[in-house]
Coordinates of C-alpha atoms in Angstrom, one line a residue:
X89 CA 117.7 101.9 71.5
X90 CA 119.0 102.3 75.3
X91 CA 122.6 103.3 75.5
X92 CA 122.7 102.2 79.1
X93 CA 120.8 99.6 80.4
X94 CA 122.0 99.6 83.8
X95 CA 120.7 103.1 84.7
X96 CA 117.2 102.6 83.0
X97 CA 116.9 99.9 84.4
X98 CA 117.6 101.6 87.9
X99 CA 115.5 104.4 87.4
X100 CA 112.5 102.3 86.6
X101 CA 113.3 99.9 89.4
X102 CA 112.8 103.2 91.4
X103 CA 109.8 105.0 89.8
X104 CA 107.9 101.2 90.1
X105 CA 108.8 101.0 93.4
X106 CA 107.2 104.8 94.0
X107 CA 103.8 103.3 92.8
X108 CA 102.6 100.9 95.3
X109 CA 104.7 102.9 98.0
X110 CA 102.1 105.7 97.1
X111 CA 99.3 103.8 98.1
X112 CA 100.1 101.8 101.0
X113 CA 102.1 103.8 102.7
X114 CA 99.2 106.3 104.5
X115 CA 96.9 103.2 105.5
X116 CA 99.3 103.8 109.0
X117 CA 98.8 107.1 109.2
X118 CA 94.9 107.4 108.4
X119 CA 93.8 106.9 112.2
X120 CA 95.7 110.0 112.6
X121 CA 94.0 111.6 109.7
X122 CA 90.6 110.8 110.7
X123 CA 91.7 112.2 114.5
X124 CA 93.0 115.1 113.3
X125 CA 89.8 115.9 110.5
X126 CA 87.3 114.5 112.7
X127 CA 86.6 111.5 110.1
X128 CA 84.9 108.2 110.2
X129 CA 86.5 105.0 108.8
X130 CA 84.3 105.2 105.8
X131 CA 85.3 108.8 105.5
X132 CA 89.2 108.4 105.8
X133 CA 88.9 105.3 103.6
X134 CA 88.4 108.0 100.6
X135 CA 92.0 108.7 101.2
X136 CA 93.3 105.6 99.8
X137 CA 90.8 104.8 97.1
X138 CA 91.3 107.8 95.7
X139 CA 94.6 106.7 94.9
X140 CA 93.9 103.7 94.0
X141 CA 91.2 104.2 91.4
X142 CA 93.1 107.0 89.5
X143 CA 95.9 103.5 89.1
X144 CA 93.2 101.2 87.7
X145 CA 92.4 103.6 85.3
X146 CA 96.4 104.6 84.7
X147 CA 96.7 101.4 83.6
X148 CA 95.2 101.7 81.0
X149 CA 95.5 104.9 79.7
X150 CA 99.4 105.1 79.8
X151 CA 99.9 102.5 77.4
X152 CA 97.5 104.7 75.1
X153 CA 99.1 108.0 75.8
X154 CA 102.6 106.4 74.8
X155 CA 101.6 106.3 71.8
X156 CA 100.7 110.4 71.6
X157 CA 103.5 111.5 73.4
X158 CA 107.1 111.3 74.7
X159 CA 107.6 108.3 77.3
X160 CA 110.2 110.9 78.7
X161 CA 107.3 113.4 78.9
X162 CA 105.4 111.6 80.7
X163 CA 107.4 110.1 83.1
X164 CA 108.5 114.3 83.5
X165 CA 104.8 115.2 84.2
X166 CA 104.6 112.0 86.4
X167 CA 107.3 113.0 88.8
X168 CA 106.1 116.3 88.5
X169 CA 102.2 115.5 89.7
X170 CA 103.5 113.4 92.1
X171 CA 105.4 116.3 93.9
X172 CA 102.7 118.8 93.5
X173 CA 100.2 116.0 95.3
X174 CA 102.6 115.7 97.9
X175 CA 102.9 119.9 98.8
X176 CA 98.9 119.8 98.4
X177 CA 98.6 117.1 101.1
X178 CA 101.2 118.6 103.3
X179 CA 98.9 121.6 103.5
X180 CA 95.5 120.3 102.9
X181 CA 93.5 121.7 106.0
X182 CA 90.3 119.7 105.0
X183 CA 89.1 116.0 103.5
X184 CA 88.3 117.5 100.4
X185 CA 91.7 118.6 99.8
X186 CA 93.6 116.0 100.9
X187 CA 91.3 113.3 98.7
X188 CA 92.3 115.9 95.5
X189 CA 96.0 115.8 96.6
X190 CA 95.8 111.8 96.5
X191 CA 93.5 112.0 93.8
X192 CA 96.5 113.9 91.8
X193 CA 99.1 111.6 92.7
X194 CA 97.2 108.4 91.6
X195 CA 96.8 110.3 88.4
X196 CA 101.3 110.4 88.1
X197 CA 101.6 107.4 89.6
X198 CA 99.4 105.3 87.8
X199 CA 101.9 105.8 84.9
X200 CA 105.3 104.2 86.6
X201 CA 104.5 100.2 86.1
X202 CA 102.7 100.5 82.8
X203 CA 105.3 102.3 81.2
X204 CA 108.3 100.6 82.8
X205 CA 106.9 97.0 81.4
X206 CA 105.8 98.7 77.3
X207 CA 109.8 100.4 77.5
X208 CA 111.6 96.8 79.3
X209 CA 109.4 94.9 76.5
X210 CA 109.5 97.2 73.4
X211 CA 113.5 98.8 74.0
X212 CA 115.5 96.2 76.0
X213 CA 117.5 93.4 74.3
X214 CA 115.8 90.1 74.3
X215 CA 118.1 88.3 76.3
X216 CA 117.9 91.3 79.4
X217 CA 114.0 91.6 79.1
X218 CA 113.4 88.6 81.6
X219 CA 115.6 90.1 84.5
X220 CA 114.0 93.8 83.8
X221 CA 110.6 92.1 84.3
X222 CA 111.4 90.4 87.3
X223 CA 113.1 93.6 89.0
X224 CA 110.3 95.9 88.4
X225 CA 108.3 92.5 90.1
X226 CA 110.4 93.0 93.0
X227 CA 110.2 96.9 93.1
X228 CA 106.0 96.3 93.3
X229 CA 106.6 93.7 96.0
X230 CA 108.9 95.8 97.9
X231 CA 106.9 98.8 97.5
X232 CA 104.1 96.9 98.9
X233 CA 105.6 95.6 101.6
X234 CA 108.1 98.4 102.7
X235 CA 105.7 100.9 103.0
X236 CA 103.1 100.0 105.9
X237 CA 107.0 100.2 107.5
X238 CA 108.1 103.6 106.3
X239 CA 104.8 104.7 107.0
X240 CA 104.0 103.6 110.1
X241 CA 108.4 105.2 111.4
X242 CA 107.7 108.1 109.5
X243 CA 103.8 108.4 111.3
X244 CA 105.5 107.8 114.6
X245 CA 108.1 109.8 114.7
X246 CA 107.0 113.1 112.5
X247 CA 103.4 113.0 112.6
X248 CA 101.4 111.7 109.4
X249 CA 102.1 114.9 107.1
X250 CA 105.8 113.4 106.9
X251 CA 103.9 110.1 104.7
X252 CA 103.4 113.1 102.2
X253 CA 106.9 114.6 102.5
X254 CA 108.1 111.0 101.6
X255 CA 106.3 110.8 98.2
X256 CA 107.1 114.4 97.3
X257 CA 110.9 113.1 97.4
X258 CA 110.5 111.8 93.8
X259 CA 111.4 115.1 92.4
X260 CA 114.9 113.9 93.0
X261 CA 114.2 111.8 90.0
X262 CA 114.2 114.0 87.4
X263 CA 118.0 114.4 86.0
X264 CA 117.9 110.9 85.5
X265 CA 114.6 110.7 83.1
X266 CA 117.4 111.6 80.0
X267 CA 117.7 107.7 80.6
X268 CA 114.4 106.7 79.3
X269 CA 114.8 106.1 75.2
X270 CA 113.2 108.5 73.0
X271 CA 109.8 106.9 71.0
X272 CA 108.5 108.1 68.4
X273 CA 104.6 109.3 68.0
X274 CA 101.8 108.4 66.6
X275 CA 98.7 111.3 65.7
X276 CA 95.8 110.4 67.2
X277 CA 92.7 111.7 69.8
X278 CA 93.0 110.6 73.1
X279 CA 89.2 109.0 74.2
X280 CA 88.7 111.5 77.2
X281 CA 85.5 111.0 77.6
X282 CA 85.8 106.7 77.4
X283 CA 88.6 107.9 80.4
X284 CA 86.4 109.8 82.5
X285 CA 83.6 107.5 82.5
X286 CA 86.1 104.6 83.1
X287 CA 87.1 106.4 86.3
X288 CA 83.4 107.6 87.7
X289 CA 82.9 103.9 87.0
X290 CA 85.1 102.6 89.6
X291 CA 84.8 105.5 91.9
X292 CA 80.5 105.1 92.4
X293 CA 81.4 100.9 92.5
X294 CA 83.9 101.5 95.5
X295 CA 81.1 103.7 97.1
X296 CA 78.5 101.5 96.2
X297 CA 80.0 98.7 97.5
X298 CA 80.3 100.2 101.3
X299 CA 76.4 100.1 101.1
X300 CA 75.2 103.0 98.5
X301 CA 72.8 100.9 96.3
X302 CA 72.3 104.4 93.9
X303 CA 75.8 105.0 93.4
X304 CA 76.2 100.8 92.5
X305 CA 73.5 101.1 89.8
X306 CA 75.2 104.8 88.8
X307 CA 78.7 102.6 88.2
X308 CA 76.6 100.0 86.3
X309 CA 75.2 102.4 84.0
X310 CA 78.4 104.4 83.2
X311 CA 80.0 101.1 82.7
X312 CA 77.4 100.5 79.7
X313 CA 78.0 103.6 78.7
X314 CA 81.8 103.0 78.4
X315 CA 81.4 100.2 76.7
X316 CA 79.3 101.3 74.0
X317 CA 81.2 103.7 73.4
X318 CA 84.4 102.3 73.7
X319 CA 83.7 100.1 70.8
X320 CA 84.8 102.1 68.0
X321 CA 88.4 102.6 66.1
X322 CA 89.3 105.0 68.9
X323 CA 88.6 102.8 71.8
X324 CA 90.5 103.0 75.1
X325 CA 90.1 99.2 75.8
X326 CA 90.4 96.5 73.1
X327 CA 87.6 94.1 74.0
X328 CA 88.9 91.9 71.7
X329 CA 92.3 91.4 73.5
X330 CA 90.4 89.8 76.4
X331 CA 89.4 87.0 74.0
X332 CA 93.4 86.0 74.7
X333 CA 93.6 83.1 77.2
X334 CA 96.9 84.5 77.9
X335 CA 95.7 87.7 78.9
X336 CA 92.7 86.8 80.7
X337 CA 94.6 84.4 82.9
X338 CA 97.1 86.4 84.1
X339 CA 95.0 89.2 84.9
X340 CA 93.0 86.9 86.4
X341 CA 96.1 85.9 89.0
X342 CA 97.3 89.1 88.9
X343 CA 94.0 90.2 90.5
X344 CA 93.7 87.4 92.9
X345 CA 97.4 87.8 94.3
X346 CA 97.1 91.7 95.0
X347 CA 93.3 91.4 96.5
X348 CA 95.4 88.8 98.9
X349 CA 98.5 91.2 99.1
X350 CA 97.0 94.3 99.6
X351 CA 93.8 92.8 102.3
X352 CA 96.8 91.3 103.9
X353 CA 99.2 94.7 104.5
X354 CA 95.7 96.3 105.8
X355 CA 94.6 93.8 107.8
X356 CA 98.3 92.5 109.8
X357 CA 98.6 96.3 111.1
X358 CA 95.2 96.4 112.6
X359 CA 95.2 93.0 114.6
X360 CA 99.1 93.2 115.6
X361 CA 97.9 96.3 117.3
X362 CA 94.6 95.1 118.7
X363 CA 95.3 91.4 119.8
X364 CA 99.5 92.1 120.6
X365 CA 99.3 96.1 121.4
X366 CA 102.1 96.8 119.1
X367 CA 102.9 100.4 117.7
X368 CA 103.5 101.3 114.0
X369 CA 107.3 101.0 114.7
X370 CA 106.9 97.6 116.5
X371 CA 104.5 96.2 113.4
X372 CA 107.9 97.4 111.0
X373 CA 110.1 95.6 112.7
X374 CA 108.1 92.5 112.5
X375 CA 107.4 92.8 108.8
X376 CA 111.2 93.7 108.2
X377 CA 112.9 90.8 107.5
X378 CA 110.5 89.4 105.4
X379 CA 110.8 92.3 102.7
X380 CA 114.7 92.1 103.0
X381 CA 114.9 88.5 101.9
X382 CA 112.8 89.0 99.0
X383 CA 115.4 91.8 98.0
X384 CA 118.1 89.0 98.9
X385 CA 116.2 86.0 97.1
X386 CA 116.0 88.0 93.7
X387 CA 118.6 86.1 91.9
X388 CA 117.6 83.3 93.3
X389 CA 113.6 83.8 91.8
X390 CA 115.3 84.2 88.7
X391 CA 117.7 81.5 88.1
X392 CA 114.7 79.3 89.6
X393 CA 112.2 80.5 86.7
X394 CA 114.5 79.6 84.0
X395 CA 115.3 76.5 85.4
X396 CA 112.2 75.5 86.3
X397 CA 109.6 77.3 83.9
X398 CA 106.5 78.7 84.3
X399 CA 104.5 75.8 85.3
X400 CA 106.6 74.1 88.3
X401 CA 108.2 77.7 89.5
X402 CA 104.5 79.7 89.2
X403 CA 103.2 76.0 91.7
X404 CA 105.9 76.4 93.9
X405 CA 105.7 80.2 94.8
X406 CA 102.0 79.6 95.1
X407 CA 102.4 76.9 98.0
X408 CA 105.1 79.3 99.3
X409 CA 102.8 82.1 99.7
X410 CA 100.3 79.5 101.3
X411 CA 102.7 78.2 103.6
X412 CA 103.2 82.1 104.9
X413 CA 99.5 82.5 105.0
X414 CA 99.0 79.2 107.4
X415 CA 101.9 80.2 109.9
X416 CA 100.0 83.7 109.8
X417 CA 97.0 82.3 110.8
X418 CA 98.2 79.8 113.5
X419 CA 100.2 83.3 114.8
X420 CA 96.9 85.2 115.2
X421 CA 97.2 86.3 119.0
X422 CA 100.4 84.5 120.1
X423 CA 104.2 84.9 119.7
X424 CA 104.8 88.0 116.9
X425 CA 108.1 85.9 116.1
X426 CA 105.6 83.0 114.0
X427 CA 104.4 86.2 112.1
X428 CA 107.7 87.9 111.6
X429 CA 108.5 84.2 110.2
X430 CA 105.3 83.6 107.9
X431 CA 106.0 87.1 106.4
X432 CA 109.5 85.8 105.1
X433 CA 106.8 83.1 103.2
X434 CA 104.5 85.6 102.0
X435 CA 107.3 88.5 101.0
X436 CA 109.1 85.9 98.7
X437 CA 106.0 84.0 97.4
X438 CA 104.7 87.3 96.5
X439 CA 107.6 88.6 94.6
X440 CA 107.9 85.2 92.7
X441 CA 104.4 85.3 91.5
X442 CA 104.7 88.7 90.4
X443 CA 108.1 88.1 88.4
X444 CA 106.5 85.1 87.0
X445 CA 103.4 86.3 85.8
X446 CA 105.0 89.3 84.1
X447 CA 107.6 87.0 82.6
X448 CA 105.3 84.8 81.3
X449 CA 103.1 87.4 79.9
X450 CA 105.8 88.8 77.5
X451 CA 107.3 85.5 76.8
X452 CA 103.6 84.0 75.5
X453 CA 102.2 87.2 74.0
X454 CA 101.8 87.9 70.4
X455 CA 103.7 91.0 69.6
X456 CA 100.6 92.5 68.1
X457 CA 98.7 92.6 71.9
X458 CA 102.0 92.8 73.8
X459 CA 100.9 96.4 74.8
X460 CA 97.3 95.7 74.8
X461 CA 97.9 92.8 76.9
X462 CA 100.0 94.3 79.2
X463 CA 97.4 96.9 80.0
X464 CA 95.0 95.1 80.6
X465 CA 97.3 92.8 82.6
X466 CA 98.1 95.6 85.2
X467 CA 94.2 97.4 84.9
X468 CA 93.4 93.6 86.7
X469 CA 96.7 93.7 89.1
X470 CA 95.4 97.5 90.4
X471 CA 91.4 95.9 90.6
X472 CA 92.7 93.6 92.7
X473 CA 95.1 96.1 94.6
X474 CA 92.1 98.5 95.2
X475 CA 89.3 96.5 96.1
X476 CA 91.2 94.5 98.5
X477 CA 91.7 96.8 101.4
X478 CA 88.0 98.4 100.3
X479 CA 86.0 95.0 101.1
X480 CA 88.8 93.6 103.8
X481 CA 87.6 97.2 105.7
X482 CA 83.7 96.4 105.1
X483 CA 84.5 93.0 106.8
X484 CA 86.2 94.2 109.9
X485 CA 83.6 96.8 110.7
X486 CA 81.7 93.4 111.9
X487 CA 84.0 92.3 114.8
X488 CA 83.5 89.6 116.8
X489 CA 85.8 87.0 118.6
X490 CA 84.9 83.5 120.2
X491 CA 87.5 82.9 123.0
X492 CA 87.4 79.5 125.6
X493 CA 90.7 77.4 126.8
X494 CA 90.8 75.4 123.7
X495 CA 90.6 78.6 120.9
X496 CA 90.6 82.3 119.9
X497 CA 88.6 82.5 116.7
X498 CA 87.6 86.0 115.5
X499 CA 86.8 87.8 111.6
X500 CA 91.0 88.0 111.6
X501 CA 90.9 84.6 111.6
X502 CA 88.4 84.3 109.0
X503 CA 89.9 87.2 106.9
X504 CA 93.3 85.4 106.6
X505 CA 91.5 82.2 105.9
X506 CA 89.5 83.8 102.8
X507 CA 93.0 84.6 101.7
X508 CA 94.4 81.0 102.1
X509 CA 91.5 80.2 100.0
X510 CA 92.0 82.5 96.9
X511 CA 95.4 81.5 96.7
X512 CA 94.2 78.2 96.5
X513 CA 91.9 79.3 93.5
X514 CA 95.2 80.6 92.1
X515 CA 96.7 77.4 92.5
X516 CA 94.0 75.7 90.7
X517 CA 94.2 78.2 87.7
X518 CA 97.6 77.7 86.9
X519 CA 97.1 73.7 87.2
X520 CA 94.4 73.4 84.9
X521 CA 95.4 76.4 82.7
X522 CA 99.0 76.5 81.9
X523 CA 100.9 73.4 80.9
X524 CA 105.1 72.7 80.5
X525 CA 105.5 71.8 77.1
X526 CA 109.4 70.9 77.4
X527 CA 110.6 69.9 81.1
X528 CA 113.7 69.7 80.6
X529 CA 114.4 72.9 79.0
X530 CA 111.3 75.0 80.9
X531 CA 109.4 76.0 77.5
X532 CA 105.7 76.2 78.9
X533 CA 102.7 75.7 76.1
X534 CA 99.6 77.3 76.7
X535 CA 96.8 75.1 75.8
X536 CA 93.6 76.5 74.6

């Protein structure tokens, strides 16, 4: 058991809020990159999905490798990796080096969320595993939305290197991993060849996508591959968890709501900077106060969910997050102050739906597929975080704008409305999939 809660739950507040951070916090500085290695956007892209992938495929990995070794181990080795991938970047003097460097810290930093949600869900009290959940909710939708900010200071002031410099600080974590309980283990052979071609699987798919048909057909094959061999006793991926309604609906809206998220973060830099000629420091300011009041509102999500449920409180952050999307819209090319105000929408709507989803998941799921589920839970959330800012770039290579007295329509318009319109589809999902089953006292049936 945990002999101190509090500090756990800190430290995993913090190494959850390191993953996300990890990712989103060069998309300011790769402009620089590219200037500075002579790249094109395709080329400097590499930097970021590198990440990204090695996180898909984290997420499902870690909750496998907790049950080979120490949780404390590999939260060392995490911190760890994440350093050494920081120093490599620091001094990469080519592309190749800096895509290893990210490459290596997606490896560490796919394990902070996973692990965080199997330890809140398998080692905290009952009555404290709802507020865990919703904290390490907030520390993603912090980390997602604080770090275009820190990165885009940080780029400004010291030069993009300093991005790296930022990650590498994690090493500061390590006296505090003695918090983490000690799990036992459980003898068994790690799939590393399911793992490996679970990773080249995403990797040729992202490249395919931009337009390489081969390397789309490569992914197809390797993902027939994985799954014929992933279906003995050793497998890395239960199939048969995804047969769970549970689990396939919230990885469904966990996929939906970070392809929003994360298109978003990569798209509001680029127009704010185009359209209103901000710099990186004037975009932070604008997204600012938005990410504060979701720190502010976190006892308020929470005391909401249990009075509410699932149900009602999931609706009503959804039609929050819409609301922020609309003002975002309407603010394309006029007064930054409607943006600053639609991101106080979206940071809040975000952070609900996140703390929700989580919290439903481990209230709703059999014990049996509670790591399973939560696996596959997050191996959707990352999809969803990694293809986002992938496609969203593909679309605003094709820029065009249509401009008389009476409107400004361009692809940033049609971008954000795409995004109105998957939250919509989330909205719609959670209608016709999850029902309240007591309204007075919140208790939420999921019908079949």
């Amino acid at each position: 058991m945990i002999k101190n809660i509090k500090k756990t739950m800190i430290l995993l507040f913090i190494l959850s809020f390191f993953n996300p951070m990890g990712g989103t916090l060069v998309i300011p500085a790769l402009p620089f990159i590219a200037k500075d290695f002579h790249l094109s956007s395709s080329q400097s892209s590499w930097i970021f999905i590198g990440y990204e992938v090695m996180l898909i495929v984290g997420a499902v990995v870690y909750g496998r490798l907790a049950q080979a070794f120490k949780l404390r181990t590999l939260l060392y080795g995490c911190i760890l990796l994440t350093t050494m991938g920081g120093l490599l970047a620091l001094f990469s003097s080519n592309l190749l080096l800096l895509i290893l460097a990210r490459v290596i810290q997606g490896i560490a930093l796919g394990a902070p969320i996973p692990l965080s949600m199997l330890i809140i869900n398998e080692y905290f009290p009952k009555e404290e595993r709802k507020k865990g959940l919703t904290y390490i909710a907030l520390a993603i939708s912090l980390g997602t939305g604080l770090s275009p900010i820190i990165g885009g200071v940080t780029t400004s002031l010291f030069g993009w290197k300093s991005t790296f410099i930022v990650i590498a600080s994690m090493v500061i974590l390590l006296p505090f991993v003695k918090y983490i309980p000690d799990n036992k283990v459980e003898k068994g052979k790690i799939p590393y060849l399911a793992i490996s071609l679970l990773t080249v699987t995403f990797l040729f798919l992202l490249y395919g996508i931009h337009g390489h048909i081969l390397f789309l057909g490569i992914s197809i094959l390797t993902l027939i591959i994985f799954v014929s061999i992933n279906n003995t006793q050793n497998s890395l991926i239960n199939f048969k968890t995804l047969k769970n309604k549970i689990v396939i609906t919230v990885g469904t809206l966990n996929f939906l709501l970070m392809l929003t998220i994360n298109s978003l973060f990569f798209l509001t830099p680029i127009y704010l900077e185009d359209l209103n000629h901000l710099s990186s420091i004037e975009i932070g300011f604008i997204l600012f106060p938005g990410a504060i009041l979701s720190v502010l509102s976190i006892k308020l999500i929470e005391v909401c969910s249990s009075k509410f449920g699932s149900f009602t409180f999931l609706s009503l952050s959804i039609v929050i997050l819409f609301i922020g999307l609309f003002v975002l819209l309407l603010s394309i090319g006029h007064s930054v102050l409607y943006t600053s105000v639609a991101f106080l929408f979206i940071y809040v709507g975000f952070a609900a739906v996140q703390s929700e989803l989580s919290n439903f998941s481990s209230v709703h799921l059999p014990q049996n597929l509670m790591s399973e589920g939560i696996g596959i839970s997050n191996l959707f959330f990352f999809m969803g975080a990694t293809f986002g800012p992938a496609l969203t770039g593909i679309f605003l290579d094709e820029k065009f704008i249509i401009s008389n007295k009476i409107i400004t329509f361009s692809n940033y318009h049609i971008g954000i409305m795409g995004m109105g319109l998957i939250v919509l589809v989330m909205f719609f999902i959670v209608m016709l999939v999850i029902r309240r089953k007591d309204k007075r006292q919140g208790n939420i049936h999921y019908h079949a």
